XYZ file of C-alpha atoms in Angstrom:
322
model
C 112.327 161.549 151.408
C 109.180 163.017 149.487
C 111.298 163.697 146.498
C 113.201 160.785 146.307
C 110.159 158.340 146.532
C 108.308 160.403 143.892
C 111.611 160.215 141.064
C 111.543 156.521 142.076
C 108.343 156.509 141.094
C 108.617 158.762 138.087
C 112.067 157.060 136.748
C 110.368 153.419 136.504
C 107.140 155.269 134.844
C 108.627 156.898 132.480
C 110.706 153.359 131.562
C 107.510 151.873 131.541
C 106.235 154.757 128.708
C 109.300 154.417 126.565
C 107.362 151.039 125.237
C 104.856 153.067 123.629
C 107.642 154.736 121.144
C 109.284 153.722 118.507
C 112.414 152.381 119.187
C 114.674 154.798 117.766
C 113.234 157.193 120.465
C 112.711 154.345 123.078
C 117.609 154.357 122.283
C 117.254 158.134 122.651
C 115.445 158.805 125.939
C 117.406 155.861 126.973
C 120.868 157.389 126.673
C 119.473 160.139 128.406
C 118.843 158.271 131.605
C 122.376 156.469 131.180
C 124.127 159.907 130.701
C 122.032 162.229 133.310
C 122.168 159.764 135.823
C 125.453 160.208 138.289
C 126.766 156.513 139.872
C 128.010 155.775 142.733
C 131.002 153.424 143.299
C 132.016 150.889 146.514
C 127.730 151.130 147.323
C 128.657 147.781 149.054
C 129.918 146.734 152.140
C 132.262 143.615 151.996
C 130.947 140.127 150.699
C 131.598 138.583 153.941
C 129.557 140.932 155.809
C 126.467 140.428 153.894
C 123.039 138.465 153.809
C 123.049 135.560 151.382
C 122.044 136.798 147.521
C 118.324 135.972 146.594
C 118.511 135.546 142.627
C 114.716 135.978 141.946
C 113.947 138.791 144.463
C 114.944 142.699 143.817
C 115.120 144.327 146.845
C 116.177 148.217 146.746
C 117.200 150.858 149.156
C 116.036 154.139 148.740
C 117.841 156.801 150.334
C 116.507 160.766 150.154
C 119.745 162.956 150.858
C 121.391 166.240 150.768
C 123.877 165.464 147.890
C 126.898 167.984 146.764
C 128.257 166.274 143.433
C 131.443 169.212 143.156
C 132.446 167.329 146.707
C 130.674 164.235 146.456
C 129.630 164.764 150.029
C 126.497 162.346 151.487
C 124.192 164.610 154.308
C 122.058 162.678 156.212
C 119.470 160.711 154.782
C 115.880 162.546 155.386
C 114.052 158.899 154.634
C 115.423 155.376 154.296
C 112.826 152.766 152.573
C 113.275 149.029 151.611
C 111.424 148.198 148.476
C 110.852 145.022 147.549
C 110.084 143.488 144.528
C 109.155 139.644 144.775
C 110.178 137.303 141.874
C 106.231 136.948 140.426
C 106.540 141.002 139.801
C 102.922 141.278 140.786
C 103.142 143.656 144.563
C 105.813 145.675 145.725
C 106.641 146.276 149.199
C 107.597 149.559 150.921
C 108.636 150.010 154.168
C 109.708 153.237 155.668
C 112.537 152.889 158.396
C 112.388 155.820 160.096
C 115.100 158.580 160.411
C 115.860 158.881 164.362
C 115.963 154.714 164.245
C 118.243 154.401 166.719
C 120.132 150.937 165.197
C 123.848 149.565 165.139
C 126.157 151.184 162.711
C 129.111 148.577 161.844
C 132.299 149.870 162.952
C 130.644 152.961 164.373
C 128.742 151.891 167.362
C 125.273 152.419 167.608
C 123.307 155.857 165.931
C 120.631 157.108 164.285
C 120.016 155.236 161.043
C 120.035 158.432 159.250
C 123.810 159.013 159.829
C 125.379 155.780 157.867
C 125.763 158.198 154.469
C 127.464 160.537 156.533
C 129.657 158.302 158.216
C 130.033 155.829 155.783
C 128.340 156.652 152.381
C 126.040 154.636 151.357
C 128.037 151.296 151.815
C 127.338 151.874 155.625
C 123.842 152.174 155.229
C 123.285 149.282 153.344
C 125.086 147.525 156.280
C 123.154 149.120 158.590
C 120.110 148.353 156.782
C 121.111 144.549 156.139
C 121.713 144.098 159.816
C 118.413 145.247 160.726
C 116.681 143.359 158.637
C 118.895 140.368 157.567
C 117.725 140.381 154.104
C 120.512 141.257 151.481
C 119.762 145.112 149.437
C 120.684 143.881 145.098
C 120.695 147.706 144.721
C 120.359 151.417 145.825
C 119.007 154.967 144.777
C 119.959 157.942 146.192
C 118.040 161.131 145.282
C 118.648 164.546 145.780
C 115.263 165.733 144.431
C 115.481 168.641 141.865
C 112.585 166.879 139.662
C 110.373 166.206 142.506
C 108.483 169.317 141.256
C 108.271 168.534 137.912
C 107.242 165.344 138.645
C 104.308 166.697 140.307
C 102.950 169.567 137.803
C 103.214 166.743 135.205
C 100.588 164.448 136.298
C 98.562 167.790 136.585
C 99.663 168.429 140.672
C 98.412 165.521 142.764
C 95.137 165.351 145.713
C 95.903 164.192 149.302
C 92.770 164.447 151.873
C 93.778 165.733 155.464
C 91.789 164.511 158.390
C 92.108 167.275 161.201
C 93.788 171.128 160.488
C 97.689 171.398 161.413
C 99.522 174.153 162.254
C 103.243 174.173 160.462
C 105.018 177.097 162.780
C 108.269 176.180 160.502
C 106.619 177.347 157.670
C 103.779 179.418 159.070
C 101.277 177.071 157.280
C 97.705 176.081 158.017
C 96.910 172.764 156.486
C 93.300 173.036 156.940
C 91.103 169.882 157.226
C 89.552 168.409 154.101
C 90.955 167.985 150.251
C 94.505 169.813 148.880
C 95.122 169.534 145.172
C 99.203 169.709 145.631
C 101.292 171.489 142.927
C 105.045 170.837 142.656
C 105.412 173.344 145.265
C 102.987 173.261 147.558
C 103.211 169.410 147.216
C 107.217 169.995 149.386
C 105.838 172.053 152.149
C 102.863 168.945 152.256
C 105.761 166.656 152.854
C 108.389 168.749 154.308
C 106.111 169.204 157.344
C 107.458 168.063 160.927
C 106.609 170.221 163.402
C 103.039 170.462 164.750
C 101.710 166.909 163.459
C 100.667 164.681 166.702
C 102.830 162.229 166.512
C 105.639 164.449 164.880
C 108.475 162.226 162.499
C 106.411 159.272 162.205
C 103.865 161.007 161.288
C 106.082 163.063 157.819
C 106.852 159.698 157.199
C 103.205 158.492 157.024
C 102.429 161.682 154.781
C 105.419 160.687 152.754
C 103.789 157.201 151.715
C 100.660 159.020 151.231
C 101.833 161.317 148.926
C 103.214 158.699 146.667
C 100.109 156.674 147.012
C 98.508 159.990 145.470
C 101.108 160.403 142.780
C 100.937 156.134 141.684
C 97.215 157.096 141.442
C 97.529 159.557 138.898
C 100.579 157.663 136.899
C 97.994 154.399 136.363
C 95.200 156.807 135.510
C 97.463 157.517 132.767
C 98.724 161.163 133.486
C 102.672 160.005 132.057
C 102.662 162.308 128.867
C 102.975 160.387 125.598
C 104.273 163.543 123.430
C 108.100 162.660 123.123
C 109.099 165.978 123.881
C 107.182 165.761 127.031
C 108.500 162.441 128.277
C 112.235 164.151 127.101
C 111.559 166.949 129.799
C 110.325 164.531 131.798
C 113.302 161.890 131.702
C 116.074 165.145 132.258
C 114.478 166.188 135.280
C 114.046 162.468 137.171
C 117.793 161.563 135.175
C 119.277 164.787 137.048
C 117.684 163.939 140.060
C 119.056 160.404 140.565
C 122.360 158.656 142.244
C 122.624 154.796 141.558
C 124.864 152.323 142.489
C 127.784 151.909 139.540
C 125.995 147.991 139.158
C 122.525 149.222 138.321
C 122.486 149.260 134.520
C 119.536 150.946 132.071
C 119.030 147.680 130.645
C 117.910 146.230 133.885
C 115.650 149.646 135.226
C 113.926 148.915 131.497
C 113.361 144.994 132.435
C 112.448 146.020 136.184
C 109.549 148.719 134.717
C 108.242 146.077 132.153
C 107.793 143.621 134.992
C 105.862 145.992 136.572
C 104.194 147.806 133.413
C 100.558 145.899 134.835
C 100.697 147.100 138.577
C 98.336 148.717 139.671
C 97.810 150.674 143.388
C 96.074 148.113 145.410
C 99.235 146.313 144.253
C 101.945 148.174 146.364
C 101.364 147.847 149.972
C 102.888 151.044 152.336
C 104.310 150.308 155.988
C 106.557 151.628 158.625
C 108.753 149.575 160.395
C 107.462 148.800 163.802
C 108.021 151.290 167.184
C 108.218 150.432 169.970
C 108.403 154.130 171.324
C 110.106 157.677 171.207
C 113.916 157.780 173.880
C 116.215 160.100 174.373
C 119.891 159.307 174.328
C 122.757 161.393 174.827
C 120.267 164.539 174.793
C 118.924 163.741 171.261
C 115.384 162.131 170.442
C 115.489 158.845 168.799
C 113.065 155.932 167.825
C 113.067 152.487 169.318
C 112.085 149.738 167.048
C 110.057 146.971 168.269
C 112.381 144.611 167.857
C 109.820 141.234 168.443
C 107.419 142.693 165.755
C 110.512 144.092 163.187
C 111.629 140.543 163.005
C 108.182 139.521 162.379
C 108.359 141.927 159.042
C 111.866 141.042 157.914
C 110.953 137.677 157.824
C 107.797 138.056 155.881
C 109.560 139.871 153.335
C 112.687 137.844 152.968
C 110.056 134.801 152.552
C 107.426 137.321 150.268
C 104.252 136.960 152.338
C 104.908 140.587 153.879
C 101.726 142.445 152.339
C 99.571 139.677 154.566
C 101.257 140.382 157.487
C 101.050 144.131 157.238
C 97.336 143.758 156.712
C 96.503 140.786 159.551
C 98.735 143.414 161.809
C 96.480 146.262 160.628
C 99.617 148.157 160.397
C 98.707 149.223 156.591
C 98.828 152.615 155.279
C 95.139 153.868 154.742
C 92.753 156.060 154.708
C 93.427 160.033 155.094
C 96.954 160.940 157.170
C 97.925 163.954 159.215
């Protein structure tokens, strides 16, 4: 997930930065993005099974995954994020759906949401999220993540604050309480920890969100390189890590980036789909989502007041995370 989120942000902010270059430079960079990005077709389920379109709003499903271009095979999603951009484009809502969430997978019974990619590709992942939320997904972005370290290093690293010392026994790393300035390699270790956190994978989700918040702050602070050669390198790293649905054009991406150019960190709200508890199904650990509070959140997203709902519920990401 960390890789996916970081690269999504990097792509959008890179496209925003194109506005400061000459027209010829813009065209060259856009060509690099267009030619470097892998496309996936059949990314959406049959139209008859989907919620109705919302012409003004934009909803993007972001999927972190193990992508095997040589075989065109998908691995399980290590992250599922629903990104909602309202018509006014003055805010963005990002909702993480825990990868172990036990949900209906249309045509496949019930299962963990991270299995959708393996069982039916992006179309099944879209179908599962649309059935869960009632929100139509306009575009899909999948991230493999090779550009993650590059992006982190381009901004000069990212600082995160860890409230309590924790030990990652899978990597034999102790994270001492306090601020940590992370380069690309160290950031991978930070966002990748699952074991040793008080709430396991749920804390890992919050770490992902925390890192994205810190990274966004770096970008807003003019960390994006102005030198065209540096931009070329960043664009290459980002475009080589991204898989987009074949309906999402570079022109649309550029227009989206331009419409979001005045966003600041407080305009981006992070939260996690409401969880009622943890459970076991067939010997595997699963996350049970809260259907009542979940319906409230999805309704608020459809009506574009989800940020208010999150604040009222006190479930926005805030302060240091484990």
